[in-house]
Amino acid sequence: MLTQRIQGEDAMLAFGGVLAKACKAPLVLYLQGQLGAGKTTLARGLLRGFGYEGAVRSPTFTLLEPYEFENMTLVHLDLYRLGHGEELEFLGLREYCREDTIILVEWPERGEGFLPQADVICFIKLDVDGRELTFTSNSDSGRKFVGQLG
């Protein structure tokens, strides 16, 4: 387990770039925390860290947004509006469960039972001084990822 303190949106975006350096496909990363905790900001920073320059919006309505890079794909899911986890079957998520893909999931508890198991869970907690990010690993690749952050 690793805990990181972040203060401000710019620092959250910058830390997303740090995450990008540690991310190696295949990897499934869950982002958990209350509404407004900074999950999408962290995802935006991660995508910027991979060199993505376009607009990064939370896929709140589309639920799934793939980003293609030269050697890998990053799939960003925001399941906040998901009615039932079974809906993930209709989004084509299974097609992205490949060796060259990083899957980043906001609100994973809404897709429980239908998502691939997380390699890493990042829980973001709001407090008066900013945010506290706690990373927990659930696999060898997750432990390697968290180790590179530490």
PDB file of C-alpha atoms in Angstrom:
ATOM      1  CA  MET A   1       0.000   0.000   0.000  1.00  0.00           C
ATOM      2  CA  LEU A   2       1.137   3.535  -0.770  1.00  0.00           C
ATOM      3  CA  THR A   3      -0.355   6.876   0.292  1.00  0.00           C
ATOM      4  CA  GLN A   4       0.260  10.157  -1.516  1.00  0.00           C
ATOM      5  CA  ARG A   5      -0.961  13.633  -0.541  1.00  0.00           C
ATOM      6  CA  ILE A   6      -1.994  16.018  -3.333  1.00  0.00           C
ATOM      7  CA  GLN A   7      -2.874  19.700  -3.016  1.00  0.00           C
ATOM      8  CA  GLY A   8      -4.710  21.361  -5.883  1.00  0.00           C
ATOM      9  CA  GLU A   9      -5.822  20.518  -9.387  1.00  0.00           C
ATOM     10  CA  ASP A  10      -2.442  21.244 -11.001  1.00  0.00           C
ATOM     11  CA  ALA A  11      -0.735  18.851  -8.599  1.00  0.00           C
ATOM     12  CA  MET A  12      -3.373  16.183  -9.349  1.00  0.00           C
ATOM     13  CA  LEU A  13      -2.792  16.587 -13.097  1.00  0.00           C
ATOM     14  CA  ALA A  14       0.975  16.387 -12.577  1.00  0.00           C
ATOM     15  CA  PHE A  15       0.626  13.264 -10.452  1.00  0.00           C
ATOM     16  CA  GLY A  16      -1.383  11.703 -13.279  1.00  0.00           C
ATOM     17  CA  GLY A  17       1.764  12.119 -15.381  1.00  0.00           C
ATOM     18  CA  VAL A  18       3.728  10.255 -12.707  1.00  0.00           C
ATOM     19  CA  LEU A  19       1.158   7.447 -12.911  1.00  0.00           C
ATOM     20  CA  ALA A  20       1.579   7.298 -16.690  1.00  0.00           C
ATOM     21  CA  LYS A  21       5.301   6.604 -16.277  1.00  0.00           C
ATOM     22  CA  ALA A  22       4.515   3.676 -13.953  1.00  0.00           C
ATOM     23  CA  CYS A  23       1.671   2.217 -16.077  1.00  0.00           C
ATOM     24  CA  LYS A  24       2.500  -0.766 -18.242  1.00  0.00           C
ATOM     25  CA  ALA A  25      -0.168  -2.706 -20.120  1.00  0.00           C
ATOM     26  CA  PRO A  26      -1.952  -4.868 -19.265  1.00  0.00           C
ATOM     27  CA  LEU A  27      -3.223  -3.091 -16.173  1.00  0.00           C
ATOM     28  CA  VAL A  28      -6.637  -2.512 -14.605  1.00  0.00           C
ATOM     29  CA  LEU A  29      -6.767   0.545 -12.340  1.00  0.00           C
ATOM     30  CA  TYR A  30      -9.848   1.411 -10.287  1.00  0.00           C
ATOM     31  CA  LEU A  31     -10.370   4.998  -9.105  1.00  0.00           C
ATOM     32  CA  GLN A  32     -12.643   5.269  -6.090  1.00  0.00           C
ATOM     33  CA  GLY A  33     -13.806   8.208  -4.015  1.00  0.00           C
ATOM     34  CA  GLN A  34     -16.740  10.495  -3.509  1.00  0.00           C
ATOM     35  CA  LEU A  35     -18.147  12.794  -6.164  1.00  0.00           C
ATOM     36  CA  GLY A  36     -15.702  15.660  -6.732  1.00  0.00           C
ATOM     37  CA  ALA A  37     -12.716  13.819  -5.258  1.00  0.00           C
ATOM     38  CA  GLY A  38     -10.635  14.286  -8.421  1.00  0.00           C
ATOM     39  CA  LYS A  39     -10.946  10.948 -10.208  1.00  0.00           C
ATOM     40  CA  THR A  40     -11.466  12.521 -13.639  1.00  0.00           C
ATOM     41  CA  THR A  41      -8.716  15.091 -13.047  1.00  0.00           C
ATOM     42  CA  LEU A  42      -6.321  12.260 -12.240  1.00  0.00           C
ATOM     43  CA  ALA A  43      -7.448  10.394 -15.382  1.00  0.00           C
ATOM     44  CA  ARG A  44      -6.879  13.563 -17.437  1.00  0.00           C
ATOM     45  CA  GLY A  45      -3.355  13.883 -16.024  1.00  0.00           C
ATOM     46  CA  LEU A  46      -2.670  10.223 -16.797  1.00  0.00           C
ATOM     47  CA  LEU A  47      -3.746  10.674 -20.411  1.00  0.00           C
ATOM     48  CA  ARG A  48      -1.651  13.830 -20.719  1.00  0.00           C
ATOM     49  CA  GLY A  49       1.266  11.818 -19.329  1.00  0.00           C
ATOM     50  CA  PHE A  50       0.866   9.410 -22.245  1.00  0.00           C
ATOM     51  CA  GLY A  51       0.967  12.360 -24.650  1.00  0.00           C
ATOM     52  CA  TYR A  52      -2.731  12.760 -25.386  1.00  0.00           C
ATOM     53  CA  GLU A  53      -3.382  16.395 -26.305  1.00  0.00           C
ATOM     54  CA  GLY A  54      -7.092  16.396 -27.112  1.00  0.00           C
ATOM     55  CA  ALA A  55      -9.980  17.175 -24.805  1.00  0.00           C
ATOM     56  CA  VAL A  56     -10.386  14.650 -21.994  1.00  0.00           C
ATOM     57  CA  ARG A  57     -13.913  14.494 -20.718  1.00  0.00           C
ATOM     58  CA  SER A  58     -15.320  12.087 -18.245  1.00  0.00           C
ATOM     59  CA  PRO A  59     -17.266   9.468 -20.216  1.00  0.00           C
ATOM     60  CA  THR A  60     -20.221   9.929 -17.862  1.00  0.00           C
ATOM     61  CA  PHE A  61     -22.804   9.496 -20.621  1.00  0.00           C
ATOM     62  CA  THR A  62     -20.942   7.240 -23.071  1.00  0.00           C
ATOM     63  CA  LEU A  63     -19.558   5.219 -20.106  1.00  0.00           C
ATOM     64  CA  LEU A  64     -16.495   4.074 -22.091  1.00  0.00           C
ATOM     65  CA  GLU A  65     -13.918   6.090 -24.023  1.00  0.00           C
ATOM     66  CA  PRO A  66     -10.937   4.404 -25.725  1.00  0.00           C
ATOM     67  CA  TYR A  67      -7.698   6.288 -26.403  1.00  0.00           C
ATOM     68  CA  GLU A  68      -5.357   4.725 -28.938  1.00  0.00           C
ATOM     69  CA  PHE A  69      -1.611   5.212 -28.582  1.00  0.00           C
ATOM     70  CA  GLU A  70       1.245   3.816 -30.667  1.00  0.00           C
ATOM     71  CA  ASN A  71       1.861   0.695 -28.569  1.00  0.00           C
ATOM     72  CA  MET A  72      -1.216   0.461 -26.374  1.00  0.00           C
ATOM     73  CA  THR A  73      -4.806   1.450 -25.729  1.00  0.00           C
ATOM     74  CA  LEU A  74      -6.147   3.145 -22.626  1.00  0.00           C
ATOM     75  CA  VAL A  75      -9.849   2.634 -21.958  1.00  0.00           C
ATOM     76  CA  HIS A  76     -11.432   5.138 -19.575  1.00  0.00           C
ATOM     77  CA  LEU A  77     -14.725   4.127 -17.988  1.00  0.00           C
ATOM     78  CA  ASP A  78     -16.952   6.288 -15.800  1.00  0.00           C
ATOM     79  CA  LEU A  79     -19.708   4.084 -14.407  1.00  0.00           C
ATOM     80  CA  TYR A  80     -21.455   6.741 -12.316  1.00  0.00           C
ATOM     81  CA  ARG A  81     -24.602   6.565 -14.474  1.00  0.00           C
ATOM     82  CA  LEU A  82     -24.503   2.805 -15.025  1.00  0.00           C
ATOM     83  CA  GLY A  83     -27.857   1.277 -14.131  1.00  0.00           C
ATOM     84  CA  HIS A  84     -26.642  -2.295 -13.711  1.00  0.00           C
ATOM     85  CA  GLY A  85     -23.248  -3.940 -14.150  1.00  0.00           C
ATOM     86  CA  GLU A  86     -24.658  -6.212 -16.833  1.00  0.00           C
ATOM     87  CA  GLU A  87     -24.814  -3.174 -19.150  1.00  0.00           C
ATOM     88  CA  LEU A  88     -21.027  -3.458 -19.505  1.00  0.00           C
ATOM     89  CA  GLU A  89     -21.594  -6.479 -21.752  1.00  0.00           C
ATOM     90  CA  PHE A  90     -23.231  -4.181 -24.328  1.00  0.00           C
ATOM     91  CA  LEU A  91     -20.427  -1.608 -24.275  1.00  0.00           C
ATOM     92  CA  GLY A  92     -17.833  -3.962 -25.721  1.00  0.00           C
ATOM     93  CA  LEU A  93     -15.520  -3.821 -22.713  1.00  0.00           C
ATOM     94  CA  ARG A  94     -14.599  -7.476 -23.182  1.00  0.00           C
ATOM     95  CA  GLU A  95     -13.004  -6.596 -26.540  1.00  0.00           C
ATOM     96  CA  TYR A  96     -10.552  -4.312 -24.715  1.00  0.00           C
ATOM     97  CA  CYS A  97      -9.383  -6.913 -22.187  1.00  0.00           C
ATOM     98  CA  ARG A  98      -6.123  -7.476 -24.042  1.00  0.00           C
ATOM     99  CA  GLU A  99      -2.409  -7.519 -23.256  1.00  0.00           C
ATOM    100  CA  ASP A 100      -1.917  -4.073 -24.833  1.00  0.00           C
ATOM    101  CA  THR A 101      -4.627  -2.290 -22.831  1.00  0.00           C
ATOM    102  CA  ILE A 102      -4.798  -0.243 -19.652  1.00  0.00           C
ATOM    103  CA  ILE A 103      -8.319  -0.073 -18.242  1.00  0.00           C
ATOM    104  CA  LEU A 104      -9.046   2.898 -15.984  1.00  0.00           C
ATOM    105  CA  VAL A 105     -12.387   2.722 -14.139  1.00  0.00           C
ATOM    106  CA  GLU A 106     -14.158   5.456 -12.180  1.00  0.00           C
ATOM    107  CA  TRP A 107     -16.982   4.233  -9.911  1.00  0.00           C
ATOM    108  CA  PRO A 108     -16.009   0.528 -10.293  1.00  0.00           C
ATOM    109  CA  GLU A 109     -18.422  -0.523  -7.538  1.00  0.00           C
ATOM    110  CA  ARG A 110     -21.277   0.106 -10.015  1.00  0.00           C
ATOM    111  CA  GLY A 111     -19.899  -2.541 -12.366  1.00  0.00           C
ATOM    112  CA  GLU A 112     -19.074  -5.097  -9.689  1.00  0.00           C
ATOM    113  CA  GLY A 113     -19.147  -8.640 -11.003  1.00  0.00           C
ATOM    114  CA  PHE A 114     -18.826  -7.522 -14.628  1.00  0.00           C
ATOM    115  CA  LEU A 115     -15.462  -5.738 -14.610  1.00  0.00           C
ATOM    116  CA  PRO A 116     -12.042  -7.339 -14.859  1.00  0.00           C
ATOM    117  CA  GLN A 117     -10.364  -7.603 -11.453  1.00  0.00           C
ATOM    118  CA  ALA A 118      -8.347  -4.548 -10.471  1.00  0.00           C
ATOM    119  CA  ASP A 119      -4.573  -4.786 -10.419  1.00  0.00           C
ATOM    120  CA  VAL A 120      -4.532  -1.514  -8.475  1.00  0.00           C
ATOM    121  CA  ILE A 121      -7.180   0.377  -6.528  1.00  0.00           C
ATOM    122  CA  CYS A 122      -6.662   4.092  -5.925  1.00  0.00           C
ATOM    123  CA  PHE A 123      -8.942   5.510  -3.256  1.00  0.00           C
ATOM    124  CA  ILE A 124      -9.098   9.318  -3.249  1.00  0.00           C
ATOM    125  CA  LYS A 125     -10.163  10.956  -0.008  1.00  0.00           C
ATOM    126  CA  LEU A 126     -10.981  14.657   0.277  1.00  0.00           C
ATOM    127  CA  ASP A 127      -9.780  16.506   3.356  1.00  0.00           C
ATOM    128  CA  VAL A 128      -9.155  20.116   4.374  1.00  0.00           C
ATOM    129  CA  ASP A 129      -5.591  20.054   3.019  1.00  0.00           C
ATOM    130  CA  GLY A 130      -6.394  18.596  -0.403  1.00  0.00           C
ATOM    131  CA  ARG A 131      -6.564  14.935  -1.277  1.00  0.00           C
ATOM    132  CA  GLU A 132      -5.103  11.747   0.051  1.00  0.00           C
ATOM    133  CA  LEU A 133      -4.584   8.990  -2.533  1.00  0.00           C
ATOM    134  CA  THR A 134      -4.142   5.458  -1.243  1.00  0.00           C
ATOM    135  CA  PHE A 135      -2.973   2.787  -3.677  1.00  0.00           C
ATOM    136  CA  THR A 136      -3.578  -0.901  -2.991  1.00  0.00           C
ATOM    137  CA  SER A 137      -2.247  -3.631  -5.265  1.00  0.00           C
ATOM    138  CA  ASN A 138      -4.042  -6.898  -6.011  1.00  0.00           C
ATOM    139  CA  SER A 139      -1.664  -8.608  -8.452  1.00  0.00           C
ATOM    140  CA  ASP A 140       1.991  -8.883  -9.421  1.00  0.00           C
ATOM    141  CA  SER A 141       1.613  -6.145 -12.042  1.00  0.00           C
ATOM    142  CA  GLY A 142      -0.223  -4.025  -9.456  1.00  0.00           C
ATOM    143  CA  ARG A 143       2.596  -4.486  -6.941  1.00  0.00           C
ATOM    144  CA  LYS A 144       5.131  -3.502  -9.589  1.00  0.00           C
ATOM    145  CA  PHE A 145       3.094  -0.395 -10.439  1.00  0.00           C
ATOM    146  CA  VAL A 146       2.766   0.680  -6.790  1.00  0.00           C
ATOM    147  CA  GLY A 147       6.458  -0.079  -6.229  1.00  0.00           C
ATOM    148  CA  GLN A 148       7.419   2.272  -9.052  1.00  0.00           C
ATOM    149  CA  LEU A 149       5.324   5.031  -7.489  1.00  0.00           C
ATOM    150  CA  GLY A 150       6.994   4.613  -4.117  1.00  0.00           C
TER     151      GLY A 150
END
